[in-house]
XYZ file of C-alpha atoms in Angstrom:
505
model
C -31.621 -3.024 0.849
C -30.591 -6.597 0.022
C -30.795 -9.711 1.909
C -29.449 -13.128 1.007
C -27.435 -13.439 -2.065
C -26.114 -16.250 -3.753
C -23.729 -16.967 -6.839
C -25.721 -18.693 -9.484
C -24.363 -21.185 -11.811
C -25.918 -23.898 -14.075
C -23.914 -26.385 -11.851
C -24.718 -25.488 -8.487
C -27.752 -23.301 -8.904
C -30.492 -25.753 -7.594
C -27.796 -26.773 -4.390
C -27.589 -23.169 -3.470
C -31.343 -22.187 -4.171
C -32.395 -25.082 -1.991
C -30.364 -24.092 0.817
C -31.409 -20.519 0.688
C -35.355 -21.439 0.041
C -35.017 -23.838 3.312
C -33.963 -20.573 5.383
C -36.669 -18.556 3.873
C -39.385 -21.166 4.427
C -38.125 -21.904 8.152
C -38.355 -18.211 9.077
C -42.017 -18.105 7.023
C -43.426 -21.091 8.809
C -42.539 -19.849 12.169
C -43.828 -16.235 11.546
C -47.252 -17.769 10.310
C -47.307 -20.333 13.057
C -46.515 -17.976 15.984
C -47.222 -14.452 15.146
C -50.349 -13.459 17.363
C -53.645 -12.635 15.575
C -56.427 -10.699 17.158
C -59.215 -8.274 16.511
C -58.510 -4.908 15.125
C -60.733 -1.912 14.208
C -59.870 0.500 11.476
C -62.194 3.446 10.226
C -65.242 2.282 12.091
C -64.998 -1.456 10.736
C -63.722 -4.536 12.839
C -61.169 -7.000 11.348
C -60.602 -10.547 12.624
C -57.420 -12.425 12.700
C -54.958 -9.646 11.736
C -52.111 -7.749 13.175
C -50.628 -4.079 12.688
C -47.324 -3.452 11.040
C -45.802 -2.254 14.332
C -46.724 -5.649 15.867
C -45.204 -7.775 13.174
C -42.052 -5.835 13.349
C -41.888 -6.200 17.176
C -42.532 -10.163 16.959
C -40.229 -10.935 13.887
C -37.461 -8.599 15.338
C -37.523 -10.685 18.564
C -37.556 -13.850 16.471
C -34.517 -12.982 14.310
C -32.519 -11.992 17.311
C -33.134 -15.418 19.100
C -32.178 -17.301 16.141
C -28.796 -19.104 15.501
C -28.945 -18.005 12.124
C -28.910 -14.323 12.863
C -28.261 -13.248 16.293
C -28.781 -10.162 18.685
C -27.134 -7.920 16.082
C -30.407 -7.660 13.872
C -31.631 -4.264 13.938
C -35.242 -3.091 13.744
C -34.498 -1.622 10.132
C -33.616 -4.745 8.937
C -36.676 -6.398 10.215
C -38.604 -4.031 8.315
C -36.824 -4.620 5.127
C -37.439 -8.415 5.482
C -41.121 -7.524 5.934
C -41.171 -5.768 2.591
C -39.889 -8.962 1.048
C -42.942 -10.714 2.814
C -45.064 -8.275 1.247
C -43.830 -8.414 -1.985
C -43.717 -12.202 -2.212
C -47.293 -12.505 -0.653
C -46.344 -14.078 2.704
C -48.440 -11.189 4.091
C -51.173 -8.885 2.545
C -52.861 -5.706 3.734
C -56.148 -6.037 5.158
C -57.897 -5.485 2.049
C -56.033 -8.145 0.121
C -53.308 -5.977 -1.659
C -49.732 -7.005 -1.796
C -46.793 -6.770 -4.199
C -46.725 -3.031 -5.209
C -47.721 -1.795 -1.727
C -44.866 -0.561 0.577
C -44.482 -1.767 4.012
C -43.679 0.632 6.868
C -43.498 0.326 10.641
C -46.925 1.891 11.641
C -50.433 0.943 12.571
C -51.362 -0.317 9.003
C -53.375 -3.706 9.254
C -52.094 -6.743 7.562
C -53.068 -10.603 7.443
C -51.934 -13.857 6.205
C -53.154 -14.972 2.823
C -54.826 -18.506 2.610
C -52.600 -19.641 0.060
C -49.102 -20.984 1.142
C -46.292 -18.404 0.503
C -43.440 -21.133 0.718
C -40.844 -21.399 -2.179
C -40.624 -24.999 -3.577
C -37.178 -26.748 -3.229
C -35.644 -27.428 -6.620
C -34.631 -30.927 -7.137
C -31.026 -31.632 -6.595
C -28.974 -32.951 -9.397
C -27.010 -36.337 -8.748
C -23.148 -35.703 -8.208
C -19.996 -37.874 -7.913
C -17.853 -37.222 -5.471
C -14.423 -35.760 -6.635
C -11.574 -37.669 -5.032
C -8.235 -36.296 -5.825
C -5.986 -39.420 -6.309
C -2.515 -39.173 -4.981
C 0.507 -40.532 -7.272
C 1.498 -44.043 -6.812
C 4.923 -43.761 -5.145
C 5.908 -47.412 -5.372
C 6.619 -47.483 -9.020
C 10.210 -46.861 -10.137
C 10.936 -44.241 -12.896
C 11.683 -46.431 -16.127
C 15.384 -47.124 -16.310
C 16.024 -46.961 -12.624
C 17.540 -49.963 -10.704
C 17.386 -50.283 -7.045
C 20.919 -51.406 -6.878
C 21.866 -48.043 -7.911
C 19.951 -46.048 -5.412
C 22.274 -43.612 -3.424
C 22.168 -44.386 0.641
C 23.225 -41.968 2.799
C 25.519 -43.126 5.862
C 23.341 -43.767 8.852
C 24.737 -42.843 12.447
C 24.085 -46.058 14.449
C 22.269 -46.100 17.632
C 21.345 -49.203 19.805
C 17.792 -49.764 18.520
C 19.156 -49.534 14.914
C 22.048 -51.924 15.690
C 19.874 -54.453 17.228
C 17.475 -54.160 14.286
C 20.173 -54.432 11.658
C 21.834 -57.421 13.067
C 18.600 -59.568 14.004
C 17.970 -59.337 10.318
C 21.399 -61.071 9.609
C 20.793 -63.814 12.577
C 17.256 -64.587 10.739
C 14.757 -63.042 13.316
C 13.202 -60.695 10.799
C 12.065 -61.940 7.282
C 13.866 -60.881 4.215
C 12.784 -57.241 2.974
C 12.733 -54.986 0.157
C 13.608 -51.286 -0.274
C 10.749 -49.332 -1.597
C 12.027 -46.282 -3.698
C 9.711 -43.352 -3.885
C 9.857 -40.623 -6.548
C 10.891 -37.209 -5.600
C 7.691 -35.251 -5.137
C 7.274 -32.195 -7.440
C 6.093 -29.045 -6.341
C 2.587 -29.742 -8.088
C 2.648 -33.082 -6.096
C 2.974 -31.028 -2.686
C 0.470 -28.362 -4.109
C -2.195 -31.121 -4.783
C -1.588 -32.773 -1.389
C -2.228 -29.313 0.517
C -5.310 -28.739 -1.351
C -6.657 -32.183 -0.976
C -6.161 -32.437 2.544
C -7.485 -28.886 3.304
C -10.687 -29.471 1.494
C -11.101 -33.197 3.061
C -10.624 -31.819 6.525
C -13.216 -28.794 5.727
C -15.804 -31.455 4.408
C -15.415 -33.383 7.423
C -15.979 -30.440 9.696
C -19.099 -29.297 7.858
C -20.552 -32.896 7.801
C -21.019 -32.971 4.290
C -21.148 -35.724 1.852
C -19.578 -33.594 -0.739
C -18.025 -29.933 -1.047
C -19.652 -29.722 -4.361
C -22.869 -28.315 -2.475
C -20.722 -25.141 -1.261
C -17.957 -24.626 -3.612
C -16.150 -25.710 -6.863
C -12.970 -27.562 -6.021
C -11.582 -26.835 -9.412
C -11.502 -23.063 -8.617
C -9.534 -23.616 -5.429
C -6.026 -22.425 -5.733
C -3.395 -24.382 -3.740
C -0.522 -21.808 -4.016
C -3.058 -19.512 -1.987
C -3.335 -21.918 0.766
C 0.598 -22.669 1.193
C 1.202 -18.970 0.868
C -1.264 -18.082 3.609
C 0.325 -20.606 5.833
C 3.987 -19.846 5.435
C 4.351 -16.238 4.142
C 3.229 -14.557 7.172
C 4.865 -12.029 9.554
C 5.519 -12.198 13.284
C 2.199 -11.128 13.978
C 0.555 -13.703 11.669
C -0.423 -11.230 8.706
C 0.011 -12.373 5.433
C 3.177 -11.013 3.579
C 2.271 -10.205 -0.450
C 5.152 -10.941 -2.843
C 3.344 -8.382 -5.282
C 3.317 -4.991 -3.463
C 0.946 -3.468 -5.816
C -1.944 -5.503 -4.182
C -1.284 -4.050 -0.894
C -3.681 -1.752 0.651
C -3.013 1.967 -0.425
C -0.802 4.021 1.745
C -3.178 6.332 2.763
C -5.721 3.775 3.682
C -3.183 2.008 5.942
C -2.386 5.210 7.604
C -6.001 5.839 8.185
C -6.682 2.375 9.751
C -3.448 2.683 12.101
C -4.945 6.157 13.288
C -8.133 4.776 14.471
C -6.762 1.284 15.611
C -4.244 3.260 17.850
C -6.240 5.987 18.644
C -4.011 8.036 21.143
C -5.235 8.358 24.835
C -1.808 10.209 25.736
C -1.344 13.615 25.391
C 2.132 13.229 24.134
C 1.133 11.818 21.015
C 0.627 14.409 18.390
C -1.845 14.182 15.488
C -3.616 16.506 13.271
C -6.918 16.989 15.460
C -10.037 19.020 14.894
C -13.624 18.437 15.630
C -14.879 15.424 13.847
C -11.363 14.181 12.507
C -12.068 10.780 13.606
C -15.272 10.549 11.767
C -13.880 11.856 8.497
C -10.853 9.209 8.938
C -13.257 6.417 9.404
C -15.334 7.591 6.312
C -12.157 7.355 4.210
C -11.754 3.995 5.219
C -15.318 2.925 4.728
C -15.243 4.510 1.273
C -12.475 2.518 0.029
C -13.699 -0.952 1.559
C -17.316 -0.016 0.159
C -15.770 0.304 -3.606
C -14.153 -3.007 -3.767
C -14.859 -4.849 -7.075
C -15.546 -8.209 -4.762
C -16.045 -8.932 -1.324
C -12.949 -9.940 0.982
C -14.644 -13.367 1.228
C -15.094 -13.749 -2.354
C -18.280 -14.380 -4.282
C -16.932 -18.001 -4.969
C -16.741 -18.886 -1.323
C -19.870 -17.315 -0.238
C -21.765 -20.450 0.257
C -18.987 -22.128 2.219
C -18.693 -19.250 4.825
C -22.764 -19.224 4.830
C -22.608 -22.924 5.435
C -20.318 -22.451 8.483
C -22.954 -20.277 10.196
C -24.866 -23.158 11.070
C -21.979 -24.386 13.415
C -22.313 -21.234 15.444
C -23.718 -23.016 18.421
C -20.586 -25.382 18.363
C -18.107 -22.283 18.774
C -15.005 -24.323 18.577
C -16.202 -26.273 15.319
C -16.957 -22.834 13.668
C -13.761 -21.400 14.536
C -11.858 -24.226 12.881
C -14.246 -24.100 9.693
C -13.753 -20.512 9.477
C -9.932 -20.922 9.898
C -9.933 -23.354 6.824
C -12.221 -21.192 4.688
C -10.030 -18.271 5.300
C -7.022 -20.429 4.119
C -8.453 -20.573 0.690
C -8.819 -16.924 0.004
C -6.367 -15.154 -2.368
C -3.470 -13.930 -0.028
C -4.217 -10.072 -0.768
C -7.826 -10.528 0.367
C -6.691 -12.630 3.471
C -4.305 -9.675 4.248
C -6.844 -6.916 3.926
C -9.250 -8.789 6.113
C -6.586 -9.243 8.665
C -5.984 -5.684 9.068
C -9.598 -4.500 8.768
C -10.684 -7.048 11.598
C -7.877 -5.917 13.647
C -8.859 -2.181 13.235
C -12.859 -3.174 13.852
C -11.757 -4.944 17.050
C -9.639 -2.369 18.819
C -12.043 0.443 17.963
C -14.846 -1.424 19.682
C -12.539 -1.962 22.632
C -11.213 1.425 22.978
C -13.164 3.376 25.591
C -11.279 6.771 24.637
C -12.794 6.544 20.971
C -15.335 9.456 20.300
C -18.586 8.320 18.717
C -18.095 7.847 15.147
C -21.834 7.969 14.176
C -24.577 9.845 15.809
C -27.520 7.361 16.651
C -25.415 4.042 16.326
C -23.219 2.306 18.828
C -19.666 1.692 17.790
C -20.129 -2.066 17.398
C -23.203 -1.737 15.456
C -21.461 0.669 13.267
C -18.755 -1.678 12.680
C -20.946 -4.522 11.533
C -23.246 -2.100 9.423
C -20.602 -0.442 7.835
C -18.086 -3.438 6.564
C -20.575 -6.571 6.354
C -21.424 -6.041 2.628
C -17.504 -5.491 1.650
C -16.878 -8.793 3.608
C -19.667 -11.067 2.862
C -22.168 -10.744 -0.033
C -23.156 -12.516 -3.281
C -23.548 -11.674 -6.954
C -27.209 -12.228 -7.099
C -29.787 -10.986 -4.915
C -32.069 -13.435 -2.976
C -33.633 -12.761 0.385
C -31.893 -12.805 3.854
C -28.253 -12.061 2.699
C -27.779 -8.764 4.794
C -28.819 -10.565 8.236
C -26.378 -13.403 7.257
C -23.680 -11.113 6.517
C -24.024 -9.236 9.682
C -24.213 -12.471 11.765
C -21.021 -13.695 10.315
C -19.105 -10.501 10.630
C -19.921 -10.234 14.442
C -18.770 -13.642 14.980
C -15.563 -12.985 12.840
C -15.070 -9.795 14.758
C -15.350 -11.472 18.384
C -13.069 -14.380 17.254
C -10.776 -12.930 14.787
C -7.418 -13.631 16.277
C -8.249 -17.267 16.402
C -9.943 -17.389 13.033
C -7.208 -15.633 11.242
C -4.538 -17.926 12.537
C -3.047 -20.906 10.647
C -4.767 -24.150 11.854
C -1.769 -25.982 13.461
C -3.347 -29.476 13.598
C -4.046 -29.179 9.630
C -0.509 -27.925 9.123
C 1.045 -30.660 11.012
C -0.959 -33.544 9.387
C -0.082 -32.060 5.836
C 3.508 -31.707 6.560
C 3.829 -35.151 8.205
C 2.214 -36.598 5.041
C 4.567 -35.000 2.853
C 7.587 -36.105 4.886
C 6.018 -39.648 4.752
C 5.760 -39.881 1.182
C 9.605 -38.810 0.912
C 10.822 -41.350 3.201
C 12.346 -44.435 1.787
C 10.705 -47.686 3.140
C 11.377 -51.072 4.137
C 8.742 -53.574 2.958
C 8.296 -57.079 4.077
C 6.434 -59.828 2.123
C 2.734 -59.655 2.550
C 2.547 -55.967 3.531
C 0.513 -53.527 1.702
C 0.292 -53.808 -2.173
C 2.947 -56.537 -2.052
C 1.918 -58.040 -5.448
C 2.302 -55.055 -7.471
C 6.045 -54.412 -6.213
C 9.063 -54.595 -8.222
C 11.352 -57.391 -7.536
C 12.748 -57.594 -4.101
C 16.329 -56.605 -2.921
C 17.303 -58.959 -0.211
C 19.427 -57.666 2.902
C 23.092 -58.902 2.729
C 23.840 -61.646 5.190
C 27.253 -60.819 7.054
C 29.763 -63.511 7.998
C 30.128 -64.886 11.562
C 33.268 -63.223 12.249
C 31.896 -59.711 11.189
C 28.843 -60.441 13.353
C 30.950 -61.491 16.431
C 33.057 -57.962 15.914
C 30.161 -55.931 15.762
C 28.368 -57.720 18.644
C 31.271 -56.975 20.632
C 32.448 -53.579 19.522
C 29.616 -52.389 17.342
C 27.647 -50.673 20.200
C 30.607 -49.092 21.983
C 31.661 -46.643 19.467
C 28.091 -44.973 19.302
C 27.827 -44.960 23.060
C 31.172 -43.362 23.386
C 30.030 -40.887 20.783
C 27.040 -39.820 22.651
C 28.764 -39.497 25.851
C 31.444 -37.294 24.286
C 28.541 -35.024 22.676
C 26.591 -34.817 25.976
C 29.580 -33.799 28.165
C 31.125 -31.250 25.571
C 27.856 -29.523 24.568
C 28.147 -26.119 26.232
C 24.357 -25.232 25.679
C 23.111 -28.081 28.012
C 22.798 -27.060 31.730
C 24.185 -29.478 34.403
C 20.593 -30.557 35.155
C 20.098 -31.505 31.372
C 23.333 -33.482 31.238
C 22.489 -35.382 34.021
C 19.113 -36.291 32.530
C 21.084 -37.321 29.225
C 23.541 -39.382 30.934
C 20.640 -41.246 32.950
C 19.379 -42.046 29.283
C 22.970 -43.276 27.968
C 23.166 -45.479 30.952
C 19.664 -46.912 30.284
C 20.551 -47.566 26.800
C 23.683 -49.301 27.701
C 21.843 -51.843 30.272
C 19.492 -52.494 27.201
C 22.598 -53.452 24.977
C 23.903 -55.589 27.572
C 20.861 -57.475 27.971
C 20.765 -57.931 24.110
C 24.264 -59.312 24.148
C 23.351 -61.587 27.005
C 20.294 -62.867 25.205
C 22.114 -63.555 21.910
C 25.063 -65.268 23.668
C 22.408 -67.841 25.543
C 20.478 -68.463 22.483
C 23.145 -68.861 19.979
C 26.159 -70.176 22.001
C 27.789 -71.911 19.039
C 27.658 -68.984 16.368
């Protein structure tokens, strides 16, 4: 049975091995430092400073259950598997100094710690450069474009806009220039989604660079956008390619167990052991996937989030973002699987699906490998997978939601980049801007007319809209009318101020 697996490549091999070895060494150091040693007798001979295999299993099992990286779901059988790794790697040896080929069993056989250090060396981390995804320069005009020819949509004036426009004409606001921004392409928007999503994940994980846990070049921005917007009312991803859906028979089996009947009027083909056969059908399908649902590439990213489990809110947010990076078909399968697992665990009417295992333990042990594992075998994989799947099962409704804060910030960024802006001298990168287009100064007669009547028309239109809107309740209409009254007072005040300050204009 395998334990910690990592995907190894020439670029990030040392980063991943470093993190794996650190977890291994921490466990070994605690085991060597705290495992109780005492005198034992075996075949009429006494041995000092040793322990039995059963004592080692007892102590290490408790250590792993209390560890934030593994948790209470660790089984005694998994602990025995880890001690087999310890014996193979000379962390422990039998009382006669044998190790490597011998098998470790949960019995009274005597073991001791060898005098040499069993810790694994940390590989030197290669230097890396931060990959900063640069946004296009939006202030530059496309060649052959003149600002005089930029089409301007008609603007519905309100009191605030009216005052700003005329304060420019009377000289209170400095001359301005109109900044034309290129139209965002689909590729621009995809790059913004990818860049901001990865930046948010990096911030939550507290890393200097995501290079330690994933290759950003392999992240598909189309997956992120699809996982955010192409969802059903229940929040489950909708696939464009129906050939990537779960087979109909698997989906039917999952619905059967997720909605296991507790009412007599529901008819199902029932026989003794029927639910076990249905469960085995589902387990066989997921067990033969070519790649785990969380993918080999994202293995290290998900394992890194395990370090945040004590800060549950941060861990949930980090898992939310990591799950957005999944291919849509993987995210959909994960959503359906986690929903089934959670419902089965909460269903008190569900008969036992396996003799000797509780339902919750069975769910974790059956599906942890198909949810998370890596290509190459290193120690501790199965324990980490079980820990992650347990947390995912307990929090799947939140984790598999779209992170609203991230979505809002990205949408606001895109809207900002699409917006035409007015710039004033000295603001932002003023030196690099093209020649300014000054605002047109109006005549005194036009100004007087707009000052006298310009605000009345928008106010009249606003009043008419409030009065005739059938969708508004009487309470809402009263509230709107109060707002209109407040605006009219402001306009009267502005007129008075202009008259006092510029009596001769």
